[in-house]
mmCIF file of C-alpha atoms in Angstrom:
data_model
loop_
_atom_site.group_PDB
_atom_site.id
_atom_site.type_symbol
_atom_site.label_atom_id
_atom_site.label_comp_id
_atom_site.label_asym_id
_atom_site.label_seq_id
_atom_site.Cartn_x
_atom_site.Cartn_y
_atom_site.Cartn_z
ATOM 1 C CA MET A 1 -2.695 26.763 -9.428
ATOM 2 C CA SER A 2 -2.672 25.182 -5.956
ATOM 3 C CA GLU A 3 -0.799 26.824 -3.125
ATOM 4 C CA PRO A 4 2.521 25.085 -2.384
ATOM 5 C CA ASN A 5 1.558 24.132 1.167
ATOM 6 C CA GLU A 6 -1.386 22.135 -0.167
ATOM 7 C CA VAL A 7 1.069 19.511 -1.401
ATOM 8 C CA THR A 8 1.606 18.276 2.135
ATOM 9 C CA ASN A 9 -2.123 17.962 2.782
ATOM 10 C CA ARG A 10 -2.988 15.451 0.048
ATOM 11 C CA ARG A 11 -1.743 11.897 0.026
ATOM 12 C CA ILE A 12 -1.566 9.080 -2.479
ATOM 13 C CA TYR A 13 -0.585 5.903 -0.645
ATOM 14 C CA TRP A 14 1.108 3.435 -2.979
ATOM 15 C CA ILE A 15 1.117 -0.112 -1.597
ATOM 16 C CA GLY A 16 3.998 -1.728 -3.459
ATOM 17 C CA GLY A 17 6.163 -4.803 -3.555
ATOM 18 C CA SER A 18 6.145 -5.639 -7.280
ATOM 19 C CA LYS A 19 5.791 -9.388 -6.767
ATOM 20 C CA GLY A 20 3.201 -11.817 -5.515
ATOM 21 C CA GLY A 21 3.079 -13.255 -2.035
ATOM 22 C CA VAL A 22 4.730 -10.468 -0.037
ATOM 23 C CA GLY A 23 1.469 -9.265 1.562
ATOM 24 C CA LYS A 24 0.459 -6.217 -0.484
ATOM 25 C CA SER A 25 -3.250 -6.992 -0.231
ATOM 26 C CA MET A 26 -3.150 -7.339 3.555
ATOM 27 C CA MET A 27 -1.180 -4.105 3.784
ATOM 28 C CA THR A 28 -3.785 -2.402 1.614
ATOM 29 C CA LEU A 29 -6.600 -3.693 3.822
ATOM 30 C CA ALA A 30 -4.754 -2.388 6.872
ATOM 31 C CA THR A 31 -4.113 1.010 5.265
ATOM 32 C CA LEU A 32 -7.734 1.417 4.187
ATOM 33 C CA ASP A 33 -8.900 0.455 7.675
ATOM 34 C CA PHE A 34 -6.550 2.954 9.308
ATOM 35 C CA VAL A 35 -7.347 5.874 7.000
ATOM 36 C CA MET A 36 -11.098 5.263 7.236
ATOM 37 C CA SER A 37 -10.835 5.146 11.043
ATOM 38 C CA ARG A 38 -9.583 8.753 10.924
ATOM 39 C CA GLY A 39 -12.755 9.789 9.124
ATOM 40 C CA ASP A 40 -11.012 10.630 5.857
ATOM 41 C CA LYS A 41 -12.774 10.297 2.544
ATOM 42 C CA VAL A 42 -10.983 7.506 0.678
ATOM 43 C CA LEU A 43 -10.604 6.325 -2.891
ATOM 44 C CA LEU A 44 -9.313 2.798 -3.492
ATOM 45 C CA VAL A 45 -7.504 2.184 -6.777
ATOM 46 C CA GLU A 46 -7.240 -1.558 -7.365
ATOM 47 C CA CYS A 47 -4.593 -2.468 -9.937
ATOM 48 C CA ASP A 48 -4.766 -6.251 -9.524
ATOM 49 C CA THR A 49 -7.482 -6.457 -12.140
ATOM 50 C CA SER A 50 -7.117 -10.225 -12.606
ATOM 51 C CA ASN A 51 -7.782 -10.982 -8.918
ATOM 52 C CA PRO A 52 -9.317 -7.862 -7.356
ATOM 53 C CA ASP A 53 -9.867 -9.175 -3.830
ATOM 54 C CA VAL A 54 -9.407 -5.814 -2.106
ATOM 55 C CA TRP A 55 -11.776 -4.114 -4.547
ATOM 56 C CA GLN A 56 -14.364 -6.833 -3.920
ATOM 57 C CA ALA A 57 -14.062 -6.342 -0.179
ATOM 58 C CA TYR A 58 -14.357 -2.539 -0.211
ATOM 59 C CA LYS A 59 -16.347 -1.549 -3.302
ATOM 60 C CA ASP A 60 -19.509 -1.108 -1.226
ATOM 61 C CA GLU A 61 -17.687 0.684 1.608
ATOM 62 C CA LEU A 62 -16.001 3.526 -0.314
ATOM 63 C CA ASP A 63 -15.260 4.888 -3.780
ATOM 64 C CA ALA A 64 -13.265 2.295 -5.701
ATOM 65 C CA GLU A 65 -11.762 2.090 -9.189
ATOM 66 C CA LEU A 66 -10.246 -0.794 -11.128
ATOM 67 C CA ILE A 67 -7.253 0.473 -13.147
ATOM 68 C CA ASP A 68 -4.878 -1.690 -15.168
ATOM 69 C CA LEU A 69 -1.364 -0.199 -15.009
ATOM 70 C CA ASP A 70 0.137 -2.496 -17.634
ATOM 71 C CA ASP A 71 0.143 0.206 -20.305
ATOM 72 C CA ALA A 72 0.354 3.962 -20.749
ATOM 73 C CA ASP A 73 -3.423 4.410 -20.869
ATOM 74 C CA GLY A 74 -3.740 2.980 -17.370
ATOM 75 C CA TRP A 75 -1.257 5.472 -15.949
ATOM 76 C CA ILE A 76 -3.063 8.345 -17.650
ATOM 77 C CA HIS A 77 -6.310 7.049 -16.153
ATOM 78 C CA LEU A 78 -4.680 6.854 -12.716
ATOM 79 C CA VAL A 79 -3.490 10.462 -12.823
ATOM 80 C CA ASN A 80 -6.861 11.703 -14.092
ATOM 81 C CA THR A 81 -8.650 9.722 -11.388
ATOM 82 C CA CYS A 82 -6.459 11.241 -8.674
ATOM 83 C CA ASP A 83 -7.197 14.674 -10.135
ATOM 84 C CA SER A 84 -10.953 14.096 -10.041
ATOM 85 C CA HIS A 85 -10.803 12.903 -6.409
ATOM 86 C CA ARG A 86 -8.772 15.721 -4.875
ATOM 87 C CA ASP A 87 -10.964 15.609 -1.781
ATOM 88 C CA SER A 88 -9.958 11.999 -1.077
ATOM 89 C CA VAL A 89 -7.006 10.110 0.266
ATOM 90 C CA VAL A 90 -6.043 7.714 -2.533
ATOM 91 C CA VAL A 91 -4.885 4.184 -1.679
ATOM 92 C CA VAL A 92 -3.378 2.267 -4.609
ATOM 93 C CA ASN A 93 -3.160 -1.526 -4.339
ATOM 94 C CA THR A 94 -0.589 -2.467 -6.976
ATOM 95 C CA ALA A 95 -0.404 -5.755 -8.848
ATOM 96 C CA ALA A 96 2.535 -8.143 -8.694
ATOM 97 C CA ARG A 97 3.300 -7.624 -12.353
ATOM 98 C CA ASN A 98 3.452 -3.819 -12.218
ATOM 99 C CA ASN A 99 7.239 -3.524 -11.803
ATOM 100 C CA HIS A 100 7.902 -3.502 -15.560
ATOM 101 C CA ALA A 101 5.242 -0.866 -16.173
ATOM 102 C CA VAL A 102 6.568 1.285 -13.328
ATOM 103 C CA LYS A 103 9.948 1.449 -15.041
ATOM 104 C CA ARG A 104 8.314 2.421 -18.354
ATOM 105 C CA PHE A 105 5.507 4.710 -17.226
ATOM 106 C CA GLY A 106 6.183 5.724 -13.615
ATOM 107 C CA GLN A 107 7.249 9.179 -14.759
ATOM 108 C CA THR A 108 3.617 9.815 -15.790
ATOM 109 C CA LEU A 109 2.620 9.809 -12.129
ATOM 110 C CA ASP A 110 5.878 11.201 -10.746
ATOM 111 C CA GLY A 111 5.753 14.151 -13.130
ATOM 112 C CA SER A 112 2.130 14.947 -12.238
ATOM 113 C CA LEU A 113 2.478 15.138 -8.454
ATOM 114 C CA ASP A 114 3.196 18.865 -8.268
ATOM 115 C CA GLU A 115 0.189 19.740 -10.420
ATOM 116 C CA LEU A 116 -1.959 17.299 -8.438
ATOM 117 C CA ALA A 117 -0.705 19.049 -5.278
ATOM 118 C CA SER A 118 -0.168 15.600 -3.791
ATOM 119 C CA LYS A 119 2.516 13.688 -1.973
ATOM 120 C CA LEU A 120 3.109 10.099 -3.081
ATOM 121 C CA VAL A 121 3.859 7.880 -0.097
ATOM 122 C CA ALA A 122 5.036 4.361 -0.945
ATOM 123 C CA LEU A 123 4.546 1.617 1.636
ATOM 124 C CA TRP A 124 6.862 -1.046 0.232
ATOM 125 C CA VAL A 125 6.128 -4.523 1.567
ATOM 126 C CA ILE A 126 9.024 -6.967 1.636
ATOM 127 C CA ASN A 127 9.709 -10.574 2.474
ATOM 128 C CA ARG A 128 13.179 -11.874 3.330
ATOM 129 C CA GLN A 129 14.357 -12.452 -0.248
ATOM 130 C CA ARG A 130 16.824 -10.381 -2.233
ATOM 131 C CA ASP A 131 14.438 -9.571 -5.077
ATOM 132 C CA SER A 132 12.277 -7.527 -2.683
ATOM 133 C CA LEU A 133 15.196 -5.128 -2.363
ATOM 134 C CA GLU A 134 16.027 -5.164 -6.070
ATOM 135 C CA LEU A 135 12.436 -4.324 -6.961
ATOM 136 C CA LEU A 136 12.406 -1.505 -4.407
ATOM 137 C CA ARG A 137 15.523 -0.039 -5.981
ATOM 138 C CA GLU A 138 13.814 -0.116 -9.392
ATOM 139 C CA PHE A 139 10.789 1.692 -7.967
ATOM 140 C CA MET A 140 12.864 4.379 -6.257
ATOM 141 C CA ASP A 141 14.758 5.044 -9.488
ATOM 142 C CA ALA A 142 11.546 5.213 -11.548
ATOM 143 C CA VAL A 143 9.514 7.375 -9.117
ATOM 144 C CA PRO A 144 12.081 9.579 -7.366
ATOM 145 C CA LYS A 145 9.565 11.985 -5.811
ATOM 146 C CA ALA A 146 7.942 9.246 -3.726
ATOM 147 C CA ASP A 147 8.434 9.179 0.023
ATOM 148 C CA VAL A 148 9.319 5.539 0.687
ATOM 149 C CA HIS A 149 8.726 3.515 3.848
ATOM 150 C CA VAL A 150 9.628 -0.175 4.041
ATOM 151 C CA VAL A 151 7.250 -2.635 5.675
ATOM 152 C CA ARG A 152 8.712 -5.957 6.775
ATOM 153 C CA ASN A 153 5.849 -8.457 6.676
ATOM 154 C CA GLY A 154 5.798 -10.193 10.054
ATOM 155 C CA TYR A 155 4.266 -13.273 8.449
ATOM 156 C CA PHE A 156 7.808 -14.128 7.361
ATOM 157 C CA GLY A 157 9.316 -13.738 10.824
ATOM 158 C CA ASN A 158 10.211 -11.084 13.352
ATOM 159 C CA GLU A 159 12.213 -7.973 12.545
ATOM 160 C CA GLY A 160 15.543 -9.671 13.163
ATOM 161 C CA LYS A 161 14.866 -12.282 10.470
ATOM 162 C CA PHE A 162 15.124 -9.653 7.725
ATOM 163 C CA GLU A 163 18.923 -9.656 7.724
ATOM 164 C CA LEU A 164 19.331 -8.763 4.041
ATOM 165 C CA TYR A 165 17.300 -5.577 4.344
ATOM 166 C CA ASN A 166 18.401 -4.661 7.860
ATOM 167 C CA ALA A 167 22.087 -4.652 6.890
ATOM 168 C CA SER A 168 21.633 -3.148 3.412
ATOM 169 C CA THR A 169 22.777 0.173 2.026
ATOM 170 C CA LEU A 170 19.237 0.477 0.643
ATOM 171 C CA ARG A 171 17.895 0.704 4.184
ATOM 172 C CA ASP A 172 20.442 3.420 4.886
ATOM 173 C CA GLU A 173 19.233 5.290 1.807
ATOM 174 C CA VAL A 174 15.541 4.929 2.655
ATOM 175 C CA GLU A 175 16.026 6.115 6.224
ATOM 176 C CA GLY A 176 18.511 8.788 5.160
ATOM 177 C CA HIS A 177 15.728 10.367 3.104
ATOM 178 C CA GLY A 178 13.311 10.356 6.031
ATOM 179 C CA GLY A 179 11.705 6.987 5.358
ATOM 180 C CA LYS A 180 10.994 4.493 8.106
ATOM 181 C CA SER A 181 11.413 0.753 8.397
ATOM 182 C CA VAL A 182 8.596 -0.952 10.291
ATOM 183 C CA THR A 183 7.193 -4.444 10.746
ATOM 184 C CA LEU A 184 3.598 -5.384 9.909
ATOM 185 C CA PRO A 185 2.337 -7.638 12.719
ATOM 186 C CA ASP A 186 1.358 -11.172 11.773
ATOM 187 C CA LEU A 187 -2.325 -12.103 11.741
ATOM 188 C CA ALA A 188 -3.369 -15.674 12.586
ATOM 189 C CA ASP A 189 -3.792 -17.692 9.391
ATOM 190 C CA ARG A 190 -7.358 -18.779 10.104
ATOM 191 C CA VAL A 191 -8.480 -15.155 10.438
ATOM 192 C CA ALA A 192 -6.544 -13.968 7.392
ATOM 193 C CA ASP A 193 -7.950 -16.878 5.384
ATOM 194 C CA ASP A 194 -11.507 -15.944 6.383
ATOM 195 C CA ILE A 195 -10.956 -12.340 5.325
ATOM 196 C CA TYR A 196 -9.507 -13.292 1.944
ATOM 197 C CA THR A 197 -11.912 -16.144 1.191
ATOM 198 C CA LYS A 198 -15.011 -14.161 2.082
ATOM 199 C CA ARG A 199 -13.570 -10.888 0.699
ATOM 200 C CA LEU A 200 -14.426 -8.933 3.826
ATOM 201 C CA ALA A 201 -13.634 -5.356 4.715
ATOM 202 C CA LEU A 202 -11.920 -5.371 8.096
ATOM 203 C CA SER A 203 -14.757 -3.417 9.696
ATOM 204 C CA VAL A 204 -17.217 -6.036 8.423
ATOM 205 C CA ALA A 205 -15.005 -8.927 9.558
ATOM 206 C CA ALA A 206 -14.823 -7.356 13.017
ATOM 207 C CA LYS A 207 -18.621 -7.722 13.292
ATOM 208 C CA THR A 208 -19.309 -11.000 11.510
ATOM 209 C CA LEU A 209 -16.488 -13.458 12.207
ATOM 210 C CA PRO A 210 -16.734 -15.936 15.110
ATOM 211 C CA ILE A 211 -15.905 -14.473 18.506
ATOM 212 C CA GLY A 212 -12.386 -15.903 18.759
ATOM 213 C CA ASN A 213 -11.544 -14.741 15.261
ATOM 214 C CA ARG A 214 -12.893 -11.284 16.082
ATOM 215 C CA ALA A 215 -10.716 -11.128 19.181
ATOM 216 C CA GLU A 216 -7.595 -11.969 17.180
ATOM 217 C CA LEU A 217 -8.552 -9.460 14.506
ATOM 218 C CA GLY A 218 -9.072 -6.790 17.157
ATOM 219 C CA ARG A 219 -5.633 -7.456 18.627
ATOM 220 C CA TRP A 220 -4.036 -7.230 15.188
ATOM 221 C CA ARG A 221 -5.893 -4.066 14.172
ATOM 222 C CA GLY A 222 -4.730 -2.367 17.344
ATOM 223 C CA GLU A 223 -1.090 -3.272 16.699
ATOM 224 C CA VAL A 224 -1.299 -2.296 13.043
ATOM 225 C CA ARG A 225 -2.780 1.090 13.849
ATOM 226 C CA LYS A 226 0.188 1.861 16.085
ATOM 227 C CA VAL A 227 2.528 1.010 13.204
ATOM 228 C CA LEU A 228 0.597 3.057 10.657
ATOM 229 C CA ALA A 229 0.229 6.013 13.001
ATOM 230 C CA GLU A 230 4.019 6.205 12.901
ATOM 231 C CA LEU A 231 4.014 6.276 9.098
ATOM 232 C CA LEU A 232 0.837 8.089 8.112
ATOM 233 C CA SER A 233 0.436 10.793 10.743
#
């Protein structure tokens, strides 16, 4: 049995949003880049098995698993994989469709966290639409042990544009439980498009993209690392 204080030393970072187009993949790329920059050993769990862009970008850079969370077997596999990689920080890139499975099977992970001696930290990416908040509520109800932080995707506008979330009781609840609300800086479209199209790890993109693109990527990585240092210290 693990010592209780070990729980705080292991992390499973859950990059959520439960719908397409909010920026989960970019948030996952940023999280992987930040955690790897600290020198941590990292395991990527890619759950978007139909379009595994993040897995393609990082499978040669770190340990990476493709796990389909649409059914109970996938959640069992996820827990067993976390157990077999106790020396790693686990970063889970969830698929847009996973919200239904979270409601059905999320307890499989939630109920295993104590035995895994791990803390589940959800980085919930939102756009400015109401369903982002509704899906977050569903996740918080299904996985109550998760520490939840909300990430406003700056692609959709500055912090003030997120009126629905900013004025919501859900924000009060998140922050009342110690969570934080931050904004992911926007990355120029031409650079983001290069990264996605070529399926590049950020460290590789920083060496291989044209000089102007590299400069923009460097600016963005610096801003993102300040944001994530606030969340993942």
